[in-house]
């Protein structure tokens, strides 16, 4: 197989992957707008609602990443000390 054909195939694969990703994102956005009924709102209100939802999801993700590992380690240490009767 020549280098040109290989590059053409790679280029085609990249384009197809990008198209599938775009289609998936469009479907997810469509599903989000239908499930939350945002599509019936005025554009200004839709912007505000989307901003609030984005803020809430961002804060939940941040809190999960920052605080959850520490709490999980405390739970694991507690359960370890209870199960194996370790006195600290």
Coordinates of C-alpha atoms in Angstrom, one line a residue:
X1 CA 0.0 0.0 0.0
X2 CA 1.4 3.3 -1.0
X3 CA 1.9 6.2 1.4
X4 CA -0.6 8.3 -0.4
X5 CA -3.3 5.7 -0.1
X6 CA -2.5 5.2 3.6
X7 CA -2.7 8.9 4.3
X8 CA -6.0 9.1 2.4
X9 CA -7.4 6.3 4.5
X10 CA -6.2 7.9 7.7
X11 CA -7.7 11.2 6.6
X12 CA -11.0 9.5 5.8
X13 CA -11.0 7.8 9.2
X14 CA -10.3 11.0 11.0
X15 CA -13.1 12.8 9.2
X16 CA -15.6 10.0 9.8
X17 CA -14.7 10.0 13.5
X18 CA -15.2 13.7 13.7
X19 CA -18.5 13.4 11.9
X20 CA -19.6 10.7 14.4
X21 CA -18.5 12.8 17.3
X22 CA -20.4 15.8 15.9
X23 CA -23.5 13.7 15.4
X24 CA -23.3 12.3 18.9
X25 CA -22.9 15.8 20.4
X26 CA -25.8 17.1 18.4
X27 CA -28.0 14.1 19.6
X28 CA -27.0 14.7 23.2
X29 CA -27.8 18.4 22.9
X30 CA -31.1 17.6 21.3
X31 CA -31.9 15.1 24.0
X32 CA -31.0 17.7 26.7
X33 CA -33.2 20.4 25.2
X34 CA -36.2 18.0 24.9
X35 CA -35.8 16.4 28.3
X36 CA -35.4 19.8 30.1
X37 CA -38.0 21.5 27.9
X38 CA -35.5 24.4 27.3
X39 CA -36.5 24.5 23.7
X40 CA -39.8 26.2 24.5
X41 CA -38.2 29.1 26.3
X42 CA -37.3 32.5 25.0
X43 CA -33.6 32.8 23.9
X44 CA -32.7 35.1 26.8
X45 CA -34.3 32.8 29.4
X46 CA -32.7 29.8 27.7
X47 CA -29.3 31.4 28.0
X48 CA -29.9 32.1 31.8
X49 CA -31.2 28.5 32.4
X50 CA -28.3 27.0 30.5
X51 CA -25.8 29.1 32.5
X52 CA -27.4 28.1 35.8
X53 CA -27.3 24.4 34.8
X54 CA -23.7 24.7 33.6
X55 CA -22.7 26.4 36.9
X56 CA -24.4 23.7 39.0
X57 CA -22.9 20.8 37.1
X58 CA -19.5 22.5 37.2
X59 CA -19.7 23.0 41.0
X60 CA -20.8 19.4 41.5
X61 CA -17.9 18.1 39.4
X62 CA -15.4 20.3 41.2
X63 CA -16.7 19.2 44.6
X64 CA -16.5 15.6 43.6
X65 CA -12.9 15.9 42.4
X66 CA -11.7 17.9 45.3
X67 CA -13.5 16.4 48.3
X68 CA -14.7 12.9 47.4
X69 CA -11.2 11.2 47.5
X70 CA -10.5 12.4 51.0
X71 CA -13.9 11.3 52.3
X72 CA -13.5 7.9 50.6
X73 CA -10.1 7.4 52.2
X74 CA -11.5 8.3 55.6
X75 CA -14.3 5.7 55.1
X76 CA -11.8 3.0 53.9
X77 CA -9.6 3.7 56.9
X78 CA -12.5 3.5 59.3
X79 CA -13.8 0.3 57.8
X80 CA -10.3 -1.2 57.8
X81 CA -9.8 -0.4 61.5
X82 CA -13.3 -1.9 62.3
X83 CA -12.9 -5.0 60.3
X84 CA -9.3 -5.8 61.3
X85 CA -9.7 -4.4 64.9
X86 CA -6.8 -2.0 64.5
X87 CA -6.4 0.4 67.4
X88 CA -4.7 3.7 66.5

